[in-house]
Amino acid sequence: MRLVTLAAGDHECAGVVIEGRVLLLEAASGGRLADPRPGKTALPLKAILPDPELMQDVRDVAARGEQDPSFLDRFAIPLREQDLHAPIPRPGKVLCLGLNYRDHAAESGAEVPDEPVIFSKAPSSVIGPGDPIRLPETSDQVDYEVELAFVIGAPARNVHASQAMYHVAGYTVLNDVTARDYQHVRGGGQWTLAKSFDTFCPIGPWIVTPDEVPDPHDLTLECRIGGEVLQSGSTSEMIFKIPQIIEYLSAVLTLEPGDVVGTGTPPGVGFARTPQRFLQAGDLLECTVQSIGTLVNPVRA
Ligand code: ZN
C-alpha cells in the first residue's frame, strides 16, 4: 500500500492511493479510523502505523476499494500533488546516516566509518511533495541528497538486528538538503544547523508498506535537476543496513512511531562535483527511489 497524508477540505487526513485516487481512510472505515478526541477528525498515520488492529482496518478498507468501484467512487478523491503533505508532517525525530555509501564517503574525502555516523534534522524542517525548498540568505552552498528513508511503526528500544525489521512500518523518499558552508565551516564541527534550515527536509510522496518492498537493500535511487541526472546509485551500496541501523540507534534511544530515518546518500552531490553545483532559485529537484516513488520540490529564493 501507498499511504499518504493530505489536506481534504479544512483538515488533514490519511489515505491509501488506489488507481490514481486517494481513498480517505476516516470516511471509508465508517469511523474506525477517526480520531475520538474532540475537535479532531481523522487519525494521523503516526497513530495508525504502530497499531496492528488499525493497520488491519487499513488493509481491509484498501482491499474493498480495489474490488468495489462504487466504494472507491464514494470515498476516494483525485490524487493531486498539491494536496499531499509529508506522510508524517511533523515526525518526533528525523535521524540520518552520514557517509553510508562507500563512493559518497570517497567523494567527500572521508574515511569509510567503522560505526554509523548519526545526525538529526529538526522536525520543523520537514516539507511535503511540491512544497518549495527556500534558499536561506545566509548560505550560498545549499546541496541535495536523495535518500531511502524508513518510518518506524512499533516503538523500538534495545532491539536486536534480527528482530529489527518488525519495527519498520514502511519506506519513503527523503531529500537531505544541506547548507555545506554551515556543515564544513560555520557549524563548529556540528552538522545540525546545516541540515535543519526550514524546508530542508522534503519527505514523500507517500509511505510504501514493506510487503511491496521485498528487499530495501536492492533499490536504485537517483536525483535529477531539470531532468539532468546528478546522483545515481543503489541501496546495495549502503555500508550499514537497516537492521544494523535500528540495533545501533535503539541501544541509545527509543525509536518512536512516526520517527523517520534517512539511510544516507549515493555519490554525485553538488559540493563534490567539478565544477560545484549548488541549488539555485528556479531549479526543480526530483528524487526517485525505485519501488517507492518520486519526490518533486521546486527551489525558491
Ligand atoms: Zn544525508
PDB file of C-alpha atoms and ligand atoms in Angstrom:
ATOM      1  CA  MET A   1       0.000   0.000   0.000  1.00  0.00           C
ATOM      2  CA  ARG A   2       0.964   3.597  -0.586  1.00  0.00           C
ATOM      3  CA  LEU A   3      -0.130   5.649   2.441  1.00  0.00           C
ATOM      4  CA  VAL A   4      -0.496   9.419   2.197  1.00  0.00           C
ATOM      5  CA  THR A   5      -1.329  12.381   4.382  1.00  0.00           C
ATOM      6  CA  LEU A   6      -3.315  15.064   2.613  1.00  0.00           C
ATOM      7  CA  ALA A   7      -5.432  18.141   3.025  1.00  0.00           C
ATOM      8  CA  ALA A   8      -9.100  17.315   2.486  1.00  0.00           C
ATOM      9  CA  GLY A   9     -11.353  20.295   2.976  1.00  0.00           C
ATOM     10  CA  ASP A  10     -10.261  22.068   6.140  1.00  0.00           C
ATOM     11  CA  HIS A  11      -8.485  19.166   7.814  1.00  0.00           C
ATOM     12  CA  GLU A  12      -5.582  16.785   7.368  1.00  0.00           C
ATOM     13  CA  CYS A  13      -6.315  13.116   6.879  1.00  0.00           C
ATOM     14  CA  ALA A  14      -4.734   9.815   5.942  1.00  0.00           C
ATOM     15  CA  GLY A  15      -5.441   7.882   2.769  1.00  0.00           C
ATOM     16  CA  VAL A  16      -4.424   4.978   0.551  1.00  0.00           C
ATOM     17  CA  VAL A  17      -3.516   5.519  -3.103  1.00  0.00           C
ATOM     18  CA  ILE A  18      -5.590   3.267  -5.387  1.00  0.00           C
ATOM     19  CA  GLU A  19      -5.667   3.627  -9.164  1.00  0.00           C
ATOM     20  CA  GLY A  20      -4.622   7.276  -9.207  1.00  0.00           C
ATOM     21  CA  ARG A  21      -7.062   8.228  -6.468  1.00  0.00           C
ATOM     22  CA  VAL A  22      -6.839   8.569  -2.693  1.00  0.00           C
ATOM     23  CA  LEU A  23      -9.234   6.507  -0.626  1.00  0.00           C
ATOM     24  CA  LEU A  24      -9.908   8.573   2.518  1.00  0.00           C
ATOM     25  CA  LEU A  25      -9.437   6.248   5.478  1.00  0.00           C
ATOM     26  CA  GLU A  26     -11.552   8.078   8.015  1.00  0.00           C
ATOM     27  CA  ALA A  27     -14.655   8.141   5.802  1.00  0.00           C
ATOM     28  CA  ALA A  28     -14.144   4.722   4.163  1.00  0.00           C
ATOM     29  CA  SER A  29     -13.706   2.951   7.517  1.00  0.00           C
ATOM     30  CA  GLY A  30     -17.076   4.095   8.840  1.00  0.00           C
ATOM     31  CA  GLY A  31     -15.345   5.954  11.650  1.00  0.00           C
ATOM     32  CA  ARG A  32     -12.972   3.193  12.849  1.00  0.00           C
ATOM     33  CA  LEU A  33     -10.050   5.279  11.578  1.00  0.00           C
ATOM     34  CA  ALA A  34     -11.392   8.543  13.021  1.00  0.00           C
ATOM     35  CA  ASP A  35      -9.835  10.314  15.981  1.00  0.00           C
ATOM     36  CA  PRO A  36     -12.172  10.146  19.019  1.00  0.00           C
ATOM     37  CA  ARG A  37     -10.716  13.292  20.620  1.00  0.00           C
ATOM     38  CA  PRO A  38     -12.978  16.381  20.471  1.00  0.00           C
ATOM     39  CA  GLY A  39     -12.198  18.719  17.605  1.00  0.00           C
ATOM     40  CA  LYS A  40     -10.193  16.052  15.757  1.00  0.00           C
ATOM     41  CA  THR A  41     -11.447  14.243  12.689  1.00  0.00           C
ATOM     42  CA  ALA A  42      -9.048  11.772  11.083  1.00  0.00           C
ATOM     43  CA  LEU A  43      -6.404   9.609  12.742  1.00  0.00           C
ATOM     44  CA  PRO A  44      -2.920  10.563  11.542  1.00  0.00           C
ATOM     45  CA  LEU A  45      -0.579   7.911  10.083  1.00  0.00           C
ATOM     46  CA  LYS A  46       1.620   8.358  13.179  1.00  0.00           C
ATOM     47  CA  ALA A  47      -1.241   6.852  15.230  1.00  0.00           C
ATOM     48  CA  ILE A  48      -2.244   4.176  12.707  1.00  0.00           C
ATOM     49  CA  LEU A  49       1.174   2.738  11.790  1.00  0.00           C
ATOM     50  CA  PRO A  50       2.121   1.277  15.215  1.00  0.00           C
ATOM     51  CA  ASP A  51      -1.298  -0.309  15.854  1.00  0.00           C
ATOM     52  CA  PRO A  52      -1.775  -3.776  14.265  1.00  0.00           C
ATOM     53  CA  GLU A  53      -5.591  -3.614  14.542  1.00  0.00           C
ATOM     54  CA  LEU A  54      -5.792  -0.213  12.871  1.00  0.00           C
ATOM     55  CA  MET A  55      -3.379  -1.373  10.155  1.00  0.00           C
ATOM     56  CA  GLN A  56      -5.649  -4.360   9.533  1.00  0.00           C
ATOM     57  CA  ASP A  57      -8.567  -1.914   9.174  1.00  0.00           C
ATOM     58  CA  VAL A  58      -6.499  -0.006   6.595  1.00  0.00           C
ATOM     59  CA  ARG A  59      -5.775  -3.209   4.655  1.00  0.00           C
ATOM     60  CA  ASP A  60      -9.464  -4.205   4.742  1.00  0.00           C
ATOM     61  CA  VAL A  61     -10.603  -0.808   3.516  1.00  0.00           C
ATOM     62  CA  ALA A  62      -7.935  -0.771   0.781  1.00  0.00           C
ATOM     63  CA  ALA A  63      -8.933  -4.270  -0.378  1.00  0.00           C
ATOM     64  CA  ARG A  64     -12.558  -3.202  -0.629  1.00  0.00           C
ATOM     65  CA  GLY A  65     -11.509  -0.085  -2.561  1.00  0.00           C
ATOM     66  CA  GLU A  66      -9.629  -2.244  -5.044  1.00  0.00           C
ATOM     67  CA  GLN A  67     -12.532  -4.652  -5.553  1.00  0.00           C
ATOM     68  CA  ASP A  68     -15.558  -2.378  -5.414  1.00  0.00           C
ATOM     69  CA  PRO A  69     -15.620   0.579  -7.854  1.00  0.00           C
ATOM     70  CA  SER A  70     -18.703   2.128  -6.245  1.00  0.00           C
ATOM     71  CA  PHE A  71     -16.969   2.076  -2.832  1.00  0.00           C
ATOM     72  CA  LEU A  72     -13.995   3.834  -4.422  1.00  0.00           C
ATOM     73  CA  ASP A  73     -16.283   6.387  -6.111  1.00  0.00           C
ATOM     74  CA  ARG A  74     -17.897   7.149  -2.777  1.00  0.00           C
ATOM     75  CA  PHE A  75     -14.819   7.564  -0.596  1.00  0.00           C
ATOM     76  CA  ALA A  76     -11.934   8.493  -2.922  1.00  0.00           C
ATOM     77  CA  ILE A  77     -10.762  11.844  -4.259  1.00  0.00           C
ATOM     78  CA  PRO A  78      -8.326  12.520  -7.132  1.00  0.00           C
ATOM     79  CA  LEU A  79      -4.620  12.198  -6.251  1.00  0.00           C
ATOM     80  CA  ARG A  80      -3.151  15.682  -6.675  1.00  0.00           C
ATOM     81  CA  GLU A  81       0.387  16.601  -5.623  1.00  0.00           C
ATOM     82  CA  GLN A  82      -0.728  19.977  -4.299  1.00  0.00           C
ATOM     83  CA  ASP A  83      -2.969  18.267  -1.727  1.00  0.00           C
ATOM     84  CA  LEU A  84      -0.249  15.971  -0.370  1.00  0.00           C
ATOM     85  CA  HIS A  85       1.637  16.783   2.812  1.00  0.00           C
ATOM     86  CA  ALA A  86       4.686  14.911   4.040  1.00  0.00           C
ATOM     87  CA  PRO A  87       3.307  11.464   5.013  1.00  0.00           C
ATOM     88  CA  ILE A  88       4.435  12.215   8.585  1.00  0.00           C
ATOM     89  CA  PRO A  89       4.057  16.012   8.622  1.00  0.00           C
ATOM     90  CA  ARG A  90       5.866  16.516  11.946  1.00  0.00           C
ATOM     91  CA  PRO A  91       7.902  13.465  12.985  1.00  0.00           C
ATOM     92  CA  GLY A  92       9.095  13.261  16.591  1.00  0.00           C
ATOM     93  CA  LYS A  93      12.618  12.687  15.264  1.00  0.00           C
ATOM     94  CA  VAL A  94      14.359  12.769  11.909  1.00  0.00           C
ATOM     95  CA  LEU A  95      17.667  10.914  12.164  1.00  0.00           C
ATOM     96  CA  CYS A  96      20.060  10.391   9.264  1.00  0.00           C
ATOM     97  CA  LEU A  97      23.226   8.486   8.473  1.00  0.00           C
ATOM     98  CA  GLY A  98      26.201  10.374   7.082  1.00  0.00           C
ATOM     99  CA  LEU A  99      28.718   8.754   4.749  1.00  0.00           C
ATOM    100  CA  ASN A 100      26.753   5.496   4.470  1.00  0.00           C
ATOM    101  CA  TYR A 101      27.706   4.851   0.828  1.00  0.00           C
ATOM    102  CA  ARG A 102      31.344   3.962   0.171  1.00  0.00           C
ATOM    103  CA  ASP A 103      31.598   6.027  -3.010  1.00  0.00           C
ATOM    104  CA  HIS A 104      29.969   9.072  -1.367  1.00  0.00           C
ATOM    105  CA  ALA A 105      32.437   8.838   1.551  1.00  0.00           C
ATOM    106  CA  ALA A 106      35.247   8.795  -1.033  1.00  0.00           C
ATOM    107  CA  GLU A 107      33.942  11.831  -2.964  1.00  0.00           C
ATOM    108  CA  SER A 108      33.601  13.675   0.388  1.00  0.00           C
ATOM    109  CA  GLY A 109      37.256  12.941   1.204  1.00  0.00           C
ATOM    110  CA  ALA A 110      36.162  10.970   4.294  1.00  0.00           C
ATOM    111  CA  GLU A 111      37.185   7.550   5.572  1.00  0.00           C
ATOM    112  CA  VAL A 112      34.608   4.751   5.446  1.00  0.00           C
ATOM    113  CA  PRO A 113      33.263   4.906   9.023  1.00  0.00           C
ATOM    114  CA  ASP A 114      33.626   1.998  11.489  1.00  0.00           C
ATOM    115  CA  GLU A 115      30.378   2.924  13.226  1.00  0.00           C
ATOM    116  CA  PRO A 116      27.266   4.639  11.826  1.00  0.00           C
ATOM    117  CA  VAL A 117      27.618   8.440  11.655  1.00  0.00           C
ATOM    118  CA  ILE A 118      24.307   9.721  13.046  1.00  0.00           C
ATOM    119  CA  PHE A 119      22.925  13.237  12.972  1.00  0.00           C
ATOM    120  CA  SER A 120      19.476  14.749  13.278  1.00  0.00           C
ATOM    121  CA  LYS A 121      17.424  17.172  11.240  1.00  0.00           C
ATOM    122  CA  ALA A 122      14.957  19.434  13.055  1.00  0.00           C
ATOM    123  CA  PRO A 123      11.372  18.134  12.660  1.00  0.00           C
ATOM    124  CA  SER A 124      10.406  21.733  11.777  1.00  0.00           C
ATOM    125  CA  SER A 125      12.453  21.404   8.547  1.00  0.00           C
ATOM    126  CA  VAL A 126      10.034  18.806   7.106  1.00  0.00           C
ATOM    127  CA  ILE A 127       8.033  19.754   3.990  1.00  0.00           C
ATOM    128  CA  GLY A 128       5.919  17.685   1.630  1.00  0.00           C
ATOM    129  CA  PRO A 129       5.789  16.897  -2.102  1.00  0.00           C
ATOM    130  CA  GLY A 130       5.664  20.011  -4.286  1.00  0.00           C
ATOM    131  CA  ASP A 131       6.494  22.352  -1.404  1.00  0.00           C
ATOM    132  CA  PRO A 132       9.322  24.803  -2.189  1.00  0.00           C
ATOM    133  CA  ILE A 133      12.810  24.443  -0.717  1.00  0.00           C
ATOM    134  CA  ARG A 134      13.656  28.012   0.380  1.00  0.00           C
ATOM    135  CA  LEU A 135      17.267  29.132  -0.068  1.00  0.00           C
ATOM    136  CA  PRO A 136      18.364  31.000   3.087  1.00  0.00           C
ATOM    137  CA  GLU A 137      20.101  34.359   2.710  1.00  0.00           C
ATOM    138  CA  THR A 138      22.923  33.170   4.961  1.00  0.00           C
ATOM    139  CA  SER A 139      24.086  30.296   2.724  1.00  0.00           C
ATOM    140  CA  ASP A 140      25.120  30.097  -0.922  1.00  0.00           C
ATOM    141  CA  GLN A 141      26.072  26.384  -0.776  1.00  0.00           C
ATOM    142  CA  VAL A 142      22.744  24.568  -0.483  1.00  0.00           C
ATOM    143  CA  ASP A 143      23.041  20.974  -1.683  1.00  0.00           C
ATOM    144  CA  TYR A 144      20.761  17.988  -2.387  1.00  0.00           C
ATOM    145  CA  GLU A 145      20.984  14.369  -1.130  1.00  0.00           C
ATOM    146  CA  VAL A 146      18.472  11.734  -2.288  1.00  0.00           C
ATOM    147  CA  GLU A 147      17.936   9.044   0.362  1.00  0.00           C
ATOM    148  CA  LEU A 148      15.827   5.996   1.074  1.00  0.00           C
ATOM    149  CA  ALA A 149      14.161   6.603   4.454  1.00  0.00           C
ATOM    150  CA  PHE A 150      12.328   4.186   6.686  1.00  0.00           C
ATOM    151  CA  VAL A 151       9.483   5.052   9.046  1.00  0.00           C
ATOM    152  CA  ILE A 152       9.114   3.488  12.487  1.00  0.00           C
ATOM    153  CA  GLY A 153       5.859   1.737  13.397  1.00  0.00           C
ATOM    154  CA  ALA A 154       6.078  -0.112  16.730  1.00  0.00           C
ATOM    155  CA  PRO A 155       8.416   1.572  19.248  1.00  0.00           C
ATOM    156  CA  ALA A 156      11.955   0.152  19.256  1.00  0.00           C
ATOM    157  CA  ARG A 157      14.302   0.102  22.258  1.00  0.00           C
ATOM    158  CA  ASN A 158      17.254  -2.296  22.589  1.00  0.00           C
ATOM    159  CA  VAL A 159      16.168  -4.217  19.504  1.00  0.00           C
ATOM    160  CA  HIS A 160      18.494  -6.845  18.058  1.00  0.00           C
ATOM    161  CA  ALA A 161      19.155  -6.636  14.313  1.00  0.00           C
ATOM    162  CA  SER A 162      17.420  -9.998  13.786  1.00  0.00           C
ATOM    163  CA  GLN A 163      14.128  -8.524  15.119  1.00  0.00           C
ATOM    164  CA  ALA A 164      14.550  -5.002  13.737  1.00  0.00           C
ATOM    165  CA  MET A 165      12.505  -5.161  10.537  1.00  0.00           C
ATOM    166  CA  TYR A 166       9.329  -5.753  12.554  1.00  0.00           C
ATOM    167  CA  HIS A 167       9.599  -2.098  13.627  1.00  0.00           C
ATOM    168  CA  VAL A 168       9.691  -0.720  10.069  1.00  0.00           C
ATOM    169  CA  ALA A 169       6.216   0.494   9.055  1.00  0.00           C
ATOM    170  CA  GLY A 170       7.322   1.448   5.557  1.00  0.00           C
ATOM    171  CA  TYR A 171       9.629   3.370   3.263  1.00  0.00           C
ATOM    172  CA  THR A 172       9.666   6.818   1.736  1.00  0.00           C
ATOM    173  CA  VAL A 173      11.966   9.231  -0.114  1.00  0.00           C
ATOM    174  CA  LEU A 174      13.875  11.888   1.832  1.00  0.00           C
ATOM    175  CA  ASN A 175      15.925  14.758   0.407  1.00  0.00           C
ATOM    176  CA  ASP A 176      18.601  15.595   2.997  1.00  0.00           C
ATOM    177  CA  VAL A 177      19.067  19.226   1.908  1.00  0.00           C
ATOM    178  CA  THR A 178      22.278  20.616   3.421  1.00  0.00           C
ATOM    179  CA  ALA A 179      23.983  24.017   3.651  1.00  0.00           C
ATOM    180  CA  ARG A 180      27.607  22.927   3.043  1.00  0.00           C
ATOM    181  CA  ASP A 181      29.082  26.187   4.348  1.00  0.00           C
ATOM    182  CA  TYR A 182      27.350  25.588   7.694  1.00  0.00           C
ATOM    183  CA  GLN A 183      28.373  21.924   7.609  1.00  0.00           C
ATOM    184  CA  HIS A 184      32.056  22.483   6.886  1.00  0.00           C
ATOM    185  CA  VAL A 185      32.922  25.985   8.126  1.00  0.00           C
ATOM    186  CA  ARG A 186      30.268  27.734  10.200  1.00  0.00           C
ATOM    187  CA  GLY A 187      28.799  24.866  12.267  1.00  0.00           C
ATOM    188  CA  GLY A 188      31.663  24.448  14.729  1.00  0.00           C
ATOM    189  CA  GLY A 189      32.064  20.852  13.582  1.00  0.00           C
ATOM    190  CA  GLN A 190      28.349  20.096  14.134  1.00  0.00           C
ATOM    191  CA  TRP A 191      26.045  19.314  11.211  1.00  0.00           C
ATOM    192  CA  THR A 192      22.751  20.065  12.986  1.00  0.00           C
ATOM    193  CA  LEU A 193      22.218  23.625  11.739  1.00  0.00           C
ATOM    194  CA  ALA A 194      23.480  22.800   8.226  1.00  0.00           C
ATOM    195  CA  LYS A 195      20.775  20.142   7.959  1.00  0.00           C
ATOM    196  CA  SER A 196      17.942  21.910   9.816  1.00  0.00           C
ATOM    197  CA  PHE A 197      17.057  25.120   7.988  1.00  0.00           C
ATOM    198  CA  ASP A 198      13.299  25.433   7.468  1.00  0.00           C
ATOM    199  CA  THR A 199      12.227  23.471   4.319  1.00  0.00           C
ATOM    200  CA  PHE A 200      15.482  21.413   4.259  1.00  0.00           C
ATOM    201  CA  CYS A 201      13.732  18.060   4.750  1.00  0.00           C
ATOM    202  CA  PRO A 202      11.341  17.179   1.914  1.00  0.00           C
ATOM    203  CA  ILE A 203       9.730  13.776   2.608  1.00  0.00           C
ATOM    204  CA  GLY A 204       7.273  11.809   0.469  1.00  0.00           C
ATOM    205  CA  PRO A 205       5.298  11.473  -1.653  1.00  0.00           C
ATOM    206  CA  TRP A 206       3.983   8.541   0.428  1.00  0.00           C
ATOM    207  CA  ILE A 207       4.936   5.649   2.685  1.00  0.00           C
ATOM    208  CA  VAL A 208       5.149   2.291   0.883  1.00  0.00           C
ATOM    209  CA  THR A 209       4.463  -0.679   3.172  1.00  0.00           C
ATOM    210  CA  PRO A 210       7.178  -3.368   3.478  1.00  0.00           C
ATOM    211  CA  ASP A 211       5.103  -6.062   1.684  1.00  0.00           C
ATOM    212  CA  GLU A 212       5.699  -4.080  -1.547  1.00  0.00           C
ATOM    213  CA  VAL A 213       9.449  -3.672  -0.943  1.00  0.00           C
ATOM    214  CA  PRO A 214      10.843  -7.208  -0.628  1.00  0.00           C
ATOM    215  CA  ASP A 215      14.485  -6.044  -0.485  1.00  0.00           C
ATOM    216  CA  PRO A 216      15.102  -2.409   0.588  1.00  0.00           C
ATOM    217  CA  HIS A 217      18.829  -3.028   0.072  1.00  0.00           C
ATOM    218  CA  ASP A 218      18.467  -3.538  -3.681  1.00  0.00           C
ATOM    219  CA  LEU A 219      16.818  -0.351  -4.974  1.00  0.00           C
ATOM    220  CA  THR A 220      18.187   2.171  -7.449  1.00  0.00           C
ATOM    221  CA  LEU A 221      17.993   5.820  -6.441  1.00  0.00           C
ATOM    222  CA  GLU A 222      18.503   8.988  -8.395  1.00  0.00           C
ATOM    223  CA  CYS A 223      18.422  12.770  -8.024  1.00  0.00           C
ATOM    224  CA  ARG A 224      17.707  14.979 -11.049  1.00  0.00           C
ATOM    225  CA  ILE A 225      17.568  18.733 -11.554  1.00  0.00           C
ATOM    226  CA  GLY A 226      15.573  19.820 -14.586  1.00  0.00           C
ATOM    227  CA  GLY A 227      15.910  16.299 -15.993  1.00  0.00           C
ATOM    228  CA  GLU A 228      19.729  16.142 -15.633  1.00  0.00           C
ATOM    229  CA  VAL A 229      20.813  13.119 -13.562  1.00  0.00           C
ATOM    230  CA  LEU A 230      23.177  14.291 -10.807  1.00  0.00           C
ATOM    231  CA  GLN A 231      23.061  11.379  -8.356  1.00  0.00           C
ATOM    232  CA  SER A 232      22.646   7.751  -9.276  1.00  0.00           C
ATOM    233  CA  GLY A 233      23.260   4.697  -7.122  1.00  0.00           C
ATOM    234  CA  SER A 234      21.855   1.628  -5.455  1.00  0.00           C
ATOM    235  CA  THR A 235      20.916   0.961  -1.844  1.00  0.00           C
ATOM    236  CA  SER A 236      23.001  -2.224  -2.214  1.00  0.00           C
ATOM    237  CA  GLU A 237      25.998   0.117  -1.657  1.00  0.00           C
ATOM    238  CA  MET A 238      24.884   1.033   1.852  1.00  0.00           C
ATOM    239  CA  ILE A 239      27.605   0.307   4.440  1.00  0.00           C
ATOM    240  CA  PHE A 240      25.259  -0.104   7.430  1.00  0.00           C
ATOM    241  CA  LYS A 241      21.990  -1.854   6.541  1.00  0.00           C
ATOM    242  CA  ILE A 242      18.616  -1.094   8.085  1.00  0.00           C
ATOM    243  CA  PRO A 243      18.628  -3.878  10.747  1.00  0.00           C
ATOM    244  CA  GLN A 244      22.080  -2.776  11.983  1.00  0.00           C
ATOM    245  CA  ILE A 245      20.961   0.867  11.999  1.00  0.00           C
ATOM    246  CA  ILE A 246      17.930   0.049  14.158  1.00  0.00           C
ATOM    247  CA  GLU A 247      20.023  -2.046  16.554  1.00  0.00           C
ATOM    248  CA  TYR A 248      22.615   0.731  16.832  1.00  0.00           C
ATOM    249  CA  LEU A 249      20.093   3.553  17.361  1.00  0.00           C
ATOM    250  CA  SER A 250      17.755   1.653  19.675  1.00  0.00           C
ATOM    251  CA  ALA A 251      20.639   0.800  22.004  1.00  0.00           C
ATOM    252  CA  VAL A 252      20.765   4.544  22.731  1.00  0.00           C
ATOM    253  CA  LEU A 253      17.244   5.913  22.364  1.00  0.00           C
ATOM    254  CA  THR A 254      13.668   4.829  21.796  1.00  0.00           C
ATOM    255  CA  LEU A 255      12.629   4.945  18.161  1.00  0.00           C
ATOM    256  CA  GLU A 256       9.016   6.072  18.346  1.00  0.00           C
ATOM    257  CA  PRO A 257       6.067   5.703  15.958  1.00  0.00           C
ATOM    258  CA  GLY A 258       6.442   8.028  13.000  1.00  0.00           C
ATOM    259  CA  ASP A 259      10.155   8.663  13.502  1.00  0.00           C
ATOM    260  CA  VAL A 260      11.911   8.911  10.138  1.00  0.00           C
ATOM    261  CA  VAL A 261      15.443   7.625   9.472  1.00  0.00           C
ATOM    262  CA  GLY A 262      17.381   8.590   6.329  1.00  0.00           C
ATOM    263  CA  THR A 263      19.861   5.906   5.310  1.00  0.00           C
ATOM    264  CA  GLY A 264      22.500   8.012   3.533  1.00  0.00           C
ATOM    265  CA  THR A 265      23.112   9.246   0.020  1.00  0.00           C
ATOM    266  CA  PRO A 266      24.924   7.914  -3.071  1.00  0.00           C
ATOM    267  CA  PRO A 267      27.633   9.932  -4.886  1.00  0.00           C
ATOM    268  CA  GLY A 268      27.022  12.947  -7.118  1.00  0.00           C
ATOM    269  CA  VAL A 269      26.200  15.636  -4.556  1.00  0.00           C
ATOM    270  CA  GLY A 270      26.780  19.246  -5.644  1.00  0.00           C
ATOM    271  CA  PHE A 271      29.763  20.160  -3.474  1.00  0.00           C
ATOM    272  CA  ALA A 272      31.811  17.168  -4.695  1.00  0.00           C
ATOM    273  CA  ARG A 273      31.227  17.905  -8.406  1.00  0.00           C
ATOM    274  CA  THR A 274      33.623  19.734 -10.724  1.00  0.00           C
ATOM    275  CA  PRO A 275      32.502  22.459 -11.084  1.00  0.00           C
ATOM    276  CA  GLN A 276      30.442  22.503  -7.900  1.00  0.00           C
ATOM    277  CA  ARG A 277      26.676  22.597  -8.426  1.00  0.00           C
ATOM    278  CA  PHE A 278      24.621  24.167  -5.647  1.00  0.00           C
ATOM    279  CA  LEU A 279      20.877  24.727  -5.689  1.00  0.00           C
ATOM    280  CA  GLN A 280      19.601  27.863  -7.407  1.00  0.00           C
ATOM    281  CA  ALA A 281      16.218  29.540  -7.369  1.00  0.00           C
ATOM    282  CA  GLY A 282      14.180  28.081 -10.221  1.00  0.00           C
ATOM    283  CA  ASP A 283      15.657  24.562 -10.010  1.00  0.00           C
ATOM    284  CA  LEU A 284      13.185  21.686  -9.995  1.00  0.00           C
ATOM    285  CA  LEU A 285      14.511  18.795  -7.908  1.00  0.00           C
ATOM    286  CA  GLU A 286      13.316  15.239  -8.492  1.00  0.00           C
ATOM    287  CA  CYS A 287      14.395  12.471  -6.115  1.00  0.00           C
ATOM    288  CA  THR A 288      13.442   8.920  -7.096  1.00  0.00           C
ATOM    289  CA  VAL A 289      13.833   5.655  -5.206  1.00  0.00           C
ATOM    290  CA  GLN A 290      12.879   2.520  -7.145  1.00  0.00           C
ATOM    291  CA  SER A 291       9.634   0.865  -5.953  1.00  0.00           C
ATOM    292  CA  ILE A 292       8.961   3.845  -3.660  1.00  0.00           C
ATOM    293  CA  GLY A 293       8.311   6.885  -5.856  1.00  0.00           C
ATOM    294  CA  THR A 294       9.481  10.334  -6.907  1.00  0.00           C
ATOM    295  CA  LEU A 295       9.600  13.359  -4.618  1.00  0.00           C
ATOM    296  CA  VAL A 296       9.488  16.664  -6.537  1.00  0.00           C
ATOM    297  CA  ASN A 297      10.287  20.056  -4.981  1.00  0.00           C
ATOM    298  CA  PRO A 298      10.946  23.438  -6.599  1.00  0.00           C
ATOM    299  CA  VAL A 299      13.736  25.650  -5.266  1.00  0.00           C
ATOM    300  CA  ARG A 300      12.904  29.273  -4.401  1.00  0.00           C
ATOM    301  CA  ALA A 301      14.857  32.251  -3.113  1.00  0.00           C
TER     302      ALA A 301
HETATM  303 ZN    ZN B   1      22.322  12.678   4.002  1.00  0.00          ZN
END
